[in-house]
């Protein structure tokens, strides 16, 4: 059943009015029920009326609620025993601090709601510090469907704690503890791992360890030399930050070290490299990994990204595999295109390699969910070397969907990926 919520004048404080047909199939018509909107609950008296519109739940204007009811929001309704559950109410934690949150910043999430006609309910975007656990409310921007406008409309207001939180930022531990306490398994992306702990944990599983690169933590120049004695080129990447601009390729040329980042090549003596490392370590710990061999003489690099998601089915599926090509030019290809054109595989070989990729990703995602919590949208970054070996580089639960608009050419595939997290959240809320 799809309804709208409104308020009507009533003498009774905690009461609702519904159309008499709502309970038509029930043997016993309950007189007192528990109204649930998001995580907020209130026992209410139920009045039946033939005059009220069938798709409306009317709340007494005397009822005190600590949040707003935006107009024109269609809700789904489920009734289990005495509980009338109105929703879904979904909160997206997109910012760490409320001061980062404004209408301009909110617009980058507008593609999440392109399928709102099938989602319905209350969807709002908030910051971690705009959640009030004491008041059981959240300050955020709610999506308001406007049939007269092509552009998504968001409005700032206060809302109940949701049925499901989707987290897209690194949260401080006290906040995570409060969210776990209030929402448990209905907090998506409760824990965000770093490169080091992910590698240490996955390496204990033999089916996955063969796809992991060896790594050491950068502590001294001697540690760097150890890896350079085994590999011609290594990669330094920050343990916590997922940022290409912070990564370096390092080679040892005679008595000097060549450091290469996104923009420039640097050359350091042993003493200079020692000083540089001593400055880097306090700011951000780095890992040392071998550089995977490029597949051709031009040194072109191919990064594969698989997007593993759950939608309303609650089962993992691979929504897309794309590849960033980095050579003289930069552009994106599908996984099949890169396997076919760059690795010169025939159709059967492309199919088998793609299935190997998907199987590996499924295994990793299932393990992560068993050990870390609730997840439904992971970007798995991989690389294939010149011998067609598959290497896991990263698994990111906080990746930004905005990058997909540049890497995925098919618009329908893009929208399917962007809208899947809200479909899953609706299902997790108890609405199919």
Tab-separated table of C-alpha atoms in Angstrom:
chain	number	residue	atom	x	y	z
A	1	UNK	CA	0.000	0.000	0.000
A	2	UNK	CA	1.273	3.484	-0.925
A	3	UNK	CA	0.187	6.417	1.245
A	4	UNK	CA	0.806	10.058	2.014
A	5	UNK	CA	0.997	11.450	5.560
A	6	UNK	CA	-0.912	14.509	6.621
A	7	UNK	CA	-2.205	16.104	9.840
A	8	UNK	CA	-5.847	16.765	10.740
A	9	UNK	CA	-7.542	18.480	13.699
A	10	UNK	CA	-8.380	15.924	16.415
A	11	UNK	CA	-9.165	16.042	20.108
A	12	UNK	CA	-7.063	12.972	20.883
A	13	UNK	CA	-3.341	13.600	21.152
A	14	UNK	CA	-1.856	10.313	19.934
A	15	UNK	CA	-4.227	9.142	17.238
A	16	UNK	CA	-4.354	8.448	13.515
A	17	UNK	CA	-7.189	8.230	11.024
A	18	UNK	CA	-7.190	5.718	8.163
A	19	UNK	CA	-9.763	4.651	5.630
A	20	UNK	CA	-11.963	1.807	6.830
A	21	UNK	CA	-10.927	-0.380	3.872
A	22	UNK	CA	-7.377	-0.657	5.264
A	23	UNK	CA	-8.496	-3.370	7.691
A	24	UNK	CA	-11.062	-4.959	5.391
A	25	UNK	CA	-9.344	-8.378	5.318
A	26	UNK	CA	-8.627	-8.531	9.048
A	27	UNK	CA	-10.756	-10.606	11.450
A	28	UNK	CA	-9.974	-8.291	14.341
A	29	UNK	CA	-9.687	-4.555	13.867
A	30	UNK	CA	-7.036	-3.189	16.251
A	31	UNK	CA	-7.943	-0.086	18.195
A	32	UNK	CA	-4.429	0.757	19.326
A	33	UNK	CA	-1.401	0.251	17.114
A	34	UNK	CA	2.280	1.194	17.040
A	35	UNK	CA	3.082	3.713	14.347
A	36	UNK	CA	6.682	3.427	13.115
A	37	UNK	CA	8.359	5.978	10.850
A	38	UNK	CA	12.043	5.226	10.457
A	39	UNK	CA	13.309	4.332	13.931
A	40	UNK	CA	10.668	6.495	15.640
A	41	UNK	CA	7.727	4.689	17.267
A	42	UNK	CA	4.554	5.844	18.994
A	43	UNK	CA	1.513	3.917	20.207
A	44	UNK	CA	-1.603	5.518	18.715
A	45	UNK	CA	-5.333	5.120	18.756
A	46	UNK	CA	-6.772	4.139	15.389
A	47	UNK	CA	-9.918	5.743	14.016
A	48	UNK	CA	-11.587	4.458	10.879
A	49	UNK	CA	-13.338	6.738	8.437
A	50	UNK	CA	-15.064	6.354	5.089
A	51	UNK	CA	-14.534	10.042	4.355
A	52	UNK	CA	-10.743	10.131	4.406
A	53	UNK	CA	-8.867	9.383	1.180
A	54	UNK	CA	-7.831	5.744	0.912
A	55	UNK	CA	-4.143	6.465	0.376
A	56	UNK	CA	-3.728	8.811	3.355
A	57	UNK	CA	-2.708	8.276	6.968
A	58	UNK	CA	-3.843	11.315	8.956
A	59	UNK	CA	-2.061	12.142	12.201
A	60	UNK	CA	-3.666	14.122	14.980
A	61	UNK	CA	-2.467	17.704	14.939
A	62	UNK	CA	-2.144	17.372	18.724
A	63	UNK	CA	0.546	14.693	18.353
A	64	UNK	CA	4.009	15.957	19.173
A	65	UNK	CA	6.754	14.636	16.892
A	66	UNK	CA	10.323	16.000	17.005
A	67	UNK	CA	10.734	16.097	13.212
A	68	UNK	CA	9.080	17.328	10.012
A	69	UNK	CA	6.836	15.564	7.507
A	70	UNK	CA	7.692	16.874	4.021
A	71	UNK	CA	4.639	17.219	1.793
A	72	UNK	CA	3.983	15.065	-1.264
A	73	UNK	CA	6.214	12.190	-0.120
A	74	UNK	CA	4.745	8.791	-1.087
A	75	UNK	CA	5.406	6.058	1.486
A	76	UNK	CA	5.068	2.301	1.456
A	77	UNK	CA	3.240	0.730	4.386
A	78	UNK	CA	3.560	-2.689	5.967
A	79	UNK	CA	1.477	-4.011	8.846
A	80	UNK	CA	2.848	-6.731	11.106
A	81	UNK	CA	0.786	-7.601	14.147
A	82	UNK	CA	0.180	-4.208	15.793
A	83	UNK	CA	2.912	-2.289	13.973
A	84	UNK	CA	2.126	0.064	11.086
A	85	UNK	CA	5.515	0.635	9.494
A	86	UNK	CA	5.660	3.669	7.176
A	87	UNK	CA	8.742	4.083	5.001
A	88	UNK	CA	11.319	3.444	3.925
A	89	UNK	CA	13.341	6.109	5.700
A	90	UNK	CA	16.935	6.006	4.431
A	91	UNK	CA	19.769	8.239	5.636
A	92	UNK	CA	22.940	8.717	3.597
A	93	UNK	CA	25.891	9.898	5.714
A	94	UNK	CA	27.768	11.806	3.021
A	95	UNK	CA	29.741	14.293	5.144
A	96	UNK	CA	31.748	14.176	8.341
A	97	UNK	CA	30.748	17.681	9.451
A	98	UNK	CA	27.554	19.659	9.035
A	99	UNK	CA	29.471	22.711	7.835
A	100	UNK	CA	30.437	20.784	4.683
A	101	UNK	CA	26.784	20.190	3.851
A	102	UNK	CA	24.984	22.664	1.595
A	103	UNK	CA	22.765	22.569	-1.486
A	104	UNK	CA	25.721	22.788	-3.836
A	105	UNK	CA	27.502	19.833	-2.217
A	106	UNK	CA	24.247	17.843	-2.154
A	107	UNK	CA	23.829	18.058	-5.926
A	108	UNK	CA	26.526	15.480	-6.603
A	109	UNK	CA	24.161	12.862	-5.145
A	110	UNK	CA	21.238	13.747	-7.404
A	111	UNK	CA	21.651	10.631	-9.558
A	112	UNK	CA	20.874	8.432	-6.538
A	113	UNK	CA	17.197	9.335	-6.897
A	114	UNK	CA	16.620	8.877	-10.640
A	115	UNK	CA	14.629	5.749	-9.780
A	116	UNK	CA	12.712	7.357	-6.914
A	117	UNK	CA	9.352	6.467	-8.478
A	118	UNK	CA	10.091	2.845	-7.522
A	119	UNK	CA	11.868	3.694	-4.256
A	120	UNK	CA	9.452	6.059	-2.506
A	121	UNK	CA	9.749	7.040	1.146
A	122	UNK	CA	12.002	9.509	2.921
A	123	UNK	CA	15.557	9.767	1.590
A	124	UNK	CA	17.836	12.341	3.158
A	125	UNK	CA	21.529	13.234	3.062
A	126	UNK	CA	23.258	14.189	6.298
A	127	UNK	CA	26.571	14.658	8.100
A	128	UNK	CA	27.922	12.484	10.887
A	129	UNK	CA	27.707	15.331	13.397
A	130	UNK	CA	24.154	16.297	12.351
A	131	UNK	CA	22.822	13.077	13.934
A	132	UNK	CA	21.315	13.614	17.401
A	133	UNK	CA	21.108	10.287	19.211
A	134	UNK	CA	19.663	11.947	22.313
A	135	UNK	CA	16.742	13.420	20.326
A	136	UNK	CA	16.575	10.492	17.900
A	137	UNK	CA	16.629	12.958	14.998
A	138	UNK	CA	18.827	13.920	12.063
A	139	UNK	CA	19.323	17.284	10.385
A	140	UNK	CA	19.761	16.845	6.650
A	141	UNK	CA	18.593	17.514	3.119
A	142	UNK	CA	15.563	15.485	2.072
A	143	UNK	CA	14.740	14.641	-1.512
A	144	UNK	CA	11.362	16.051	-2.512
A	145	UNK	CA	9.835	14.633	-5.689
A	146	UNK	CA	8.633	17.478	-7.894
A	147	UNK	CA	6.825	16.343	-10.996
A	148	UNK	CA	7.019	19.854	-12.453
A	149	UNK	CA	10.834	19.968	-12.487
A	150	UNK	CA	13.469	17.833	-14.209
A	151	UNK	CA	16.057	18.686	-11.540
A	152	UNK	CA	16.044	16.891	-8.155
A	153	UNK	CA	14.908	19.111	-5.289
A	154	UNK	CA	16.410	18.920	-1.790
A	155	UNK	CA	15.279	20.769	1.317
A	156	UNK	CA	16.982	21.175	4.692
A	157	UNK	CA	14.975	19.994	7.685
A	158	UNK	CA	14.922	17.608	10.674
A	159	UNK	CA	13.909	13.962	10.354
A	160	UNK	CA	13.640	10.781	12.414
A	161	UNK	CA	16.542	8.376	12.652
A	162	UNK	CA	16.166	6.201	9.556
A	163	UNK	CA	15.378	2.540	9.058
A	164	UNK	CA	18.800	2.193	7.427
A	165	UNK	CA	21.938	4.336	7.406
A	166	UNK	CA	24.315	4.159	4.423
A	167	UNK	CA	27.726	5.508	5.391
A	168	UNK	CA	30.014	7.051	2.747
A	169	UNK	CA	32.690	8.678	4.957
A	170	UNK	CA	35.326	7.634	7.487
A	171	UNK	CA	33.614	7.902	10.855
A	172	UNK	CA	35.193	8.434	14.244
A	173	UNK	CA	34.976	5.382	16.496
A	174	UNK	CA	32.541	6.908	19.047
A	175	UNK	CA	30.107	7.731	16.230
A	176	UNK	CA	30.376	4.205	14.828
A	177	UNK	CA	29.668	2.758	18.284
A	178	UNK	CA	26.528	4.882	18.629
A	179	UNK	CA	25.340	3.931	15.139
A	180	UNK	CA	25.958	0.234	15.811
A	181	UNK	CA	24.060	0.556	19.077
A	182	UNK	CA	21.066	2.206	17.381
A	183	UNK	CA	21.033	0.377	14.028
A	184	UNK	CA	23.196	-2.755	14.273
A	185	UNK	CA	23.212	-4.599	10.930
A	186	UNK	CA	21.193	-1.784	9.369
A	187	UNK	CA	24.283	0.404	9.220
A	188	UNK	CA	25.849	-0.127	5.804
A	189	UNK	CA	29.656	0.380	5.685
A	190	UNK	CA	30.127	0.368	9.431
A	191	UNK	CA	33.868	-0.271	9.238
A	192	UNK	CA	36.405	1.073	6.737
A	193	UNK	CA	39.653	-0.875	6.594
A	194	UNK	CA	43.048	0.311	5.419
A	195	UNK	CA	45.318	-1.388	2.874
A	196	UNK	CA	47.493	-3.045	5.474
A	197	UNK	CA	44.818	-4.743	7.563
A	198	UNK	CA	42.923	-5.808	4.431
A	199	UNK	CA	46.022	-7.540	3.053
A	200	UNK	CA	46.866	-9.175	6.391
A	201	UNK	CA	43.337	-10.458	6.791
A	202	UNK	CA	42.787	-11.739	3.226
A	203	UNK	CA	46.196	-13.421	3.118
A	204	UNK	CA	44.934	-16.057	5.562
A	205	UNK	CA	42.573	-17.415	2.877
A	206	UNK	CA	44.459	-19.590	0.384
A	207	UNK	CA	41.945	-19.043	-2.438
A	208	UNK	CA	42.613	-15.288	-2.259
A	209	UNK	CA	46.200	-15.001	-0.993
A	210	UNK	CA	47.601	-15.991	-4.409
A	211	UNK	CA	46.043	-12.790	-5.812
A	212	UNK	CA	47.664	-10.486	-3.254
A	213	UNK	CA	50.896	-8.576	-3.760
A	214	UNK	CA	53.623	-8.781	-1.150
A	215	UNK	CA	53.972	-5.582	0.867
A	216	UNK	CA	55.984	-4.001	3.642
A	217	UNK	CA	55.446	-0.850	5.620
A	218	UNK	CA	57.822	1.975	4.774
A	219	UNK	CA	59.735	2.742	7.962
A	220	UNK	CA	63.302	3.356	6.783
A	221	UNK	CA	65.318	3.590	3.581
A	222	UNK	CA	66.598	0.077	4.311
A	223	UNK	CA	63.037	-1.275	4.058
A	224	UNK	CA	62.705	0.400	0.671
A	225	UNK	CA	66.023	-1.063	-0.451
A	226	UNK	CA	64.888	-4.555	0.539
A	227	UNK	CA	61.958	-4.356	-1.856
A	228	UNK	CA	64.018	-2.704	-4.595
A	229	UNK	CA	66.542	-5.536	-4.394
A	230	UNK	CA	63.721	-7.937	-5.300
A	231	UNK	CA	61.789	-5.724	-7.742
A	232	UNK	CA	62.965	-3.245	-10.335
A	233	UNK	CA	60.169	-0.798	-9.490
A	234	UNK	CA	57.985	-0.515	-6.407
A	235	UNK	CA	54.922	1.519	-5.529
A	236	UNK	CA	54.555	3.565	-2.351
A	237	UNK	CA	50.973	4.216	-1.346
A	238	UNK	CA	49.440	5.670	1.813
A	239	UNK	CA	47.846	3.093	4.100
A	240	UNK	CA	44.716	5.106	4.851
A	241	UNK	CA	44.218	7.519	1.965
A	242	UNK	CA	42.829	6.220	-1.336
A	243	UNK	CA	44.348	8.909	-3.523
A	244	UNK	CA	46.409	8.441	-6.687
A	245	UNK	CA	48.076	11.813	-6.154
A	246	UNK	CA	49.688	10.424	-2.997
A	247	UNK	CA	51.200	7.360	-4.712
A	248	UNK	CA	54.801	7.150	-5.924
A	249	UNK	CA	56.667	4.756	-8.178
A	250	UNK	CA	60.255	4.316	-7.037
A	251	UNK	CA	63.274	2.970	-8.955
A	252	UNK	CA	66.896	2.738	-7.931
A	253	UNK	CA	69.296	3.995	-10.587
A	254	UNK	CA	72.925	3.504	-9.530
A	255	UNK	CA	73.259	5.567	-6.337
A	256	UNK	CA	70.101	7.608	-6.780
A	257	UNK	CA	66.382	6.996	-6.234
A	258	UNK	CA	63.885	8.006	-8.873
A	259	UNK	CA	60.472	8.959	-7.419
A	260	UNK	CA	57.589	9.361	-9.877
A	261	UNK	CA	54.149	10.713	-9.016
A	262	UNK	CA	51.210	11.793	-11.187
A	263	UNK	CA	52.910	14.928	-12.366
A	264	UNK	CA	56.684	14.783	-12.066
A	265	UNK	CA	59.851	12.689	-11.812
A	266	UNK	CA	62.210	13.405	-8.892
A	267	UNK	CA	65.748	12.180	-8.325
A	268	UNK	CA	67.192	11.844	-4.809
A	269	UNK	CA	70.507	10.853	-3.329
A	270	UNK	CA	70.579	8.332	-0.471
A	271	UNK	CA	70.725	11.108	2.128
A	272	UNK	CA	67.941	13.065	0.429
A	273	UNK	CA	65.748	9.934	0.231
A	274	UNK	CA	66.340	9.276	3.938
A	275	UNK	CA	65.230	12.818	4.823
A	276	UNK	CA	62.160	12.538	2.555
A	277	UNK	CA	61.060	9.270	4.187
A	278	UNK	CA	61.494	10.729	7.657
A	279	UNK	CA	59.119	13.566	6.640
A	280	UNK	CA	56.557	11.296	4.986
A	281	UNK	CA	56.133	8.769	7.801
A	282	UNK	CA	54.776	11.131	10.514
A	283	UNK	CA	52.206	12.575	8.085
A	284	UNK	CA	50.859	9.308	6.677
A	285	UNK	CA	52.191	5.726	6.934
A	286	UNK	CA	53.072	4.250	3.536
A	287	UNK	CA	53.167	0.695	2.182
A	288	UNK	CA	55.716	-0.639	-0.313
A	289	UNK	CA	54.424	-2.946	-3.067
A	290	UNK	CA	56.004	-4.310	-6.226
A	291	UNK	CA	54.853	-2.672	-9.448
A	292	UNK	CA	52.986	-5.135	-11.658
A	293	UNK	CA	54.634	-5.493	-15.053
A	294	UNK	CA	53.072	-3.476	-17.859
A	295	UNK	CA	51.671	-5.515	-20.703
A	296	UNK	CA	53.416	-3.849	-23.607
A	297	UNK	CA	56.597	-2.032	-24.587
A	298	UNK	CA	54.956	1.399	-24.425
A	299	UNK	CA	54.403	0.942	-20.693
A	300	UNK	CA	50.630	1.298	-20.928
A	301	UNK	CA	48.830	0.518	-17.705
A	302	UNK	CA	45.415	-1.084	-17.317
A	303	UNK	CA	43.496	-0.866	-14.054
A	304	UNK	CA	40.357	-3.001	-13.770
A	305	UNK	CA	37.510	-1.982	-11.498
A	306	UNK	CA	34.640	-4.337	-10.714
A	307	UNK	CA	31.545	-2.947	-9.018
A	308	UNK	CA	30.024	-5.538	-6.711
A	309	UNK	CA	26.605	-4.640	-5.378
A	310	UNK	CA	23.443	-5.831	-3.752
A	311	UNK	CA	20.089	-4.520	-4.836
A	312	UNK	CA	16.662	-5.416	-3.463
A	313	UNK	CA	17.499	-9.117	-3.952
A	314	UNK	CA	20.160	-8.806	-1.174
A	315	UNK	CA	22.542	-11.004	-3.179
A	316	UNK	CA	25.961	-9.944	-4.475
A	317	UNK	CA	26.166	-9.326	-8.207
A	318	UNK	CA	28.766	-7.797	-10.481
A	319	UNK	CA	27.147	-4.687	-11.938
A	320	UNK	CA	30.024	-3.764	-14.249
A	321	UNK	CA	33.729	-4.200	-14.956
A	322	UNK	CA	35.542	-1.191	-16.408
A	323	UNK	CA	39.159	-0.388	-17.123
A	324	UNK	CA	41.113	2.850	-16.999
A	325	UNK	CA	43.700	2.943	-19.779
A	326	UNK	CA	46.730	5.088	-19.008
A	327	UNK	CA	49.222	5.610	-21.790
A	328	UNK	CA	49.815	8.438	-24.233
A	329	UNK	CA	46.086	9.110	-23.808
A	330	UNK	CA	43.690	8.273	-20.999
A	331	UNK	CA	40.278	6.739	-21.613
A	332	UNK	CA	37.996	3.983	-20.325
A	333	UNK	CA	36.994	0.606	-21.719
A	334	UNK	CA	34.733	-2.155	-20.496
A	335	UNK	CA	36.366	-5.193	-18.942
A	336	UNK	CA	35.588	-7.292	-21.997
A	337	UNK	CA	37.057	-4.660	-24.344
A	338	UNK	CA	40.339	-4.504	-22.436
A	339	UNK	CA	40.631	-8.294	-22.311
A	340	UNK	CA	39.881	-8.558	-26.001
A	341	UNK	CA	41.886	-5.633	-27.358
A	342	UNK	CA	44.797	-5.211	-24.956
A	343	UNK	CA	45.380	-8.857	-24.065
A	344	UNK	CA	44.297	-10.238	-27.462
A	345	UNK	CA	42.060	-12.921	-25.964
A	346	UNK	CA	39.471	-14.713	-28.060
A	347	UNK	CA	35.821	-14.783	-27.034
A	348	UNK	CA	36.117	-17.993	-25.031
A	349	UNK	CA	39.211	-16.725	-23.195
A	350	UNK	CA	37.486	-13.399	-22.498
A	351	UNK	CA	34.508	-15.233	-20.991
A	352	UNK	CA	36.689	-17.462	-18.792
A	353	UNK	CA	38.860	-14.576	-17.536
A	354	UNK	CA	35.786	-12.468	-16.800
A	355	UNK	CA	34.269	-15.352	-14.826
A	356	UNK	CA	37.529	-15.692	-12.890
A	357	UNK	CA	37.341	-11.990	-12.006
A	358	UNK	CA	33.700	-12.202	-10.920
A	359	UNK	CA	34.258	-15.375	-8.877
A	360	UNK	CA	37.202	-13.809	-7.045
A	361	UNK	CA	35.224	-10.639	-6.331
A	362	UNK	CA	32.230	-12.590	-5.048
A	363	UNK	CA	34.457	-14.576	-2.693
A	364	UNK	CA	36.106	-11.446	-1.327
A	365	UNK	CA	32.805	-9.595	-0.820
A	366	UNK	CA	31.228	-12.528	1.017
A	367	UNK	CA	34.255	-12.811	3.305
A	368	UNK	CA	34.258	-9.086	4.041
A	369	UNK	CA	30.596	-9.128	4.993
A	370	UNK	CA	31.045	-12.099	7.313
A	371	UNK	CA	33.936	-10.467	9.151
A	372	UNK	CA	33.345	-6.704	9.013
A	373	UNK	CA	29.591	-6.023	8.946
A	374	UNK	CA	26.950	-4.997	6.416
A	375	UNK	CA	28.155	-4.004	2.939
A	376	UNK	CA	26.312	-3.700	-0.332
A	377	UNK	CA	28.406	-1.618	-2.715
A	378	UNK	CA	32.127	-2.295	-3.176
A	379	UNK	CA	34.601	-1.181	-5.820
A	380	UNK	CA	37.211	-3.917	-6.313
A	381	UNK	CA	40.356	-2.630	-8.020
A	382	UNK	CA	42.577	-5.173	-9.806
A	383	UNK	CA	45.340	-5.453	-12.318
A	384	UNK	CA	46.255	-8.164	-14.821
A	385	UNK	CA	49.936	-8.679	-15.525
A	386	UNK	CA	51.549	-9.758	-18.805
A	387	UNK	CA	51.139	-13.424	-17.813
A	388	UNK	CA	47.380	-12.885	-17.257
A	389	UNK	CA	47.693	-13.251	-13.491
A	390	UNK	CA	45.001	-11.387	-11.567
A	391	UNK	CA	46.082	-9.135	-8.679
A	392	UNK	CA	43.879	-7.497	-6.060
A	393	UNK	CA	44.883	-3.906	-5.381
A	394	UNK	CA	42.042	-2.489	-3.293
A	395	UNK	CA	38.464	-2.969	-2.116
A	396	UNK	CA	36.788	0.357	-1.456
A	397	UNK	CA	33.361	0.735	0.214
A	398	UNK	CA	33.517	4.548	0.058
A	399	UNK	CA	34.241	5.075	-3.628
A	400	UNK	CA	32.464	8.027	-5.223
A	401	UNK	CA	29.813	7.220	-7.805
A	402	UNK	CA	30.668	10.444	-9.623
A	403	UNK	CA	33.714	8.772	-11.174
A	404	UNK	CA	31.392	6.276	-12.885
A	405	UNK	CA	29.857	8.952	-15.101
A	406	UNK	CA	33.280	9.328	-16.734
A	407	UNK	CA	34.211	5.644	-16.945
A	408	UNK	CA	30.916	3.968	-17.875
A	409	UNK	CA	29.677	4.937	-21.312
A	410	UNK	CA	26.305	3.158	-21.123
A	411	UNK	CA	23.943	5.470	-19.255
A	412	UNK	CA	21.531	2.735	-18.180
A	413	UNK	CA	24.372	0.703	-16.634
A	414	UNK	CA	25.555	3.830	-14.830
A	415	UNK	CA	22.102	4.539	-13.368
A	416	UNK	CA	21.648	0.891	-12.365
A	417	UNK	CA	24.873	1.076	-10.341
A	418	UNK	CA	24.154	4.447	-8.734
A	419	UNK	CA	20.621	3.527	-7.666
A	420	UNK	CA	21.383	-0.019	-6.397
A	421	UNK	CA	22.431	1.042	-2.832
A	422	UNK	CA	19.047	2.671	-2.167
A	423	UNK	CA	17.214	-0.366	-3.544
A	424	UNK	CA	19.162	-2.548	-1.132
A	425	UNK	CA	18.496	-0.154	1.755
A	426	UNK	CA	14.774	-0.241	1.023
A	427	UNK	CA	14.810	-4.042	1.094
A	428	UNK	CA	16.867	-4.023	4.314
A	429	UNK	CA	14.249	-1.687	5.802
A	430	UNK	CA	11.593	-4.369	5.316
A	431	UNK	CA	9.973	-2.987	2.159
A	432	UNK	CA	10.166	-5.067	-1.015
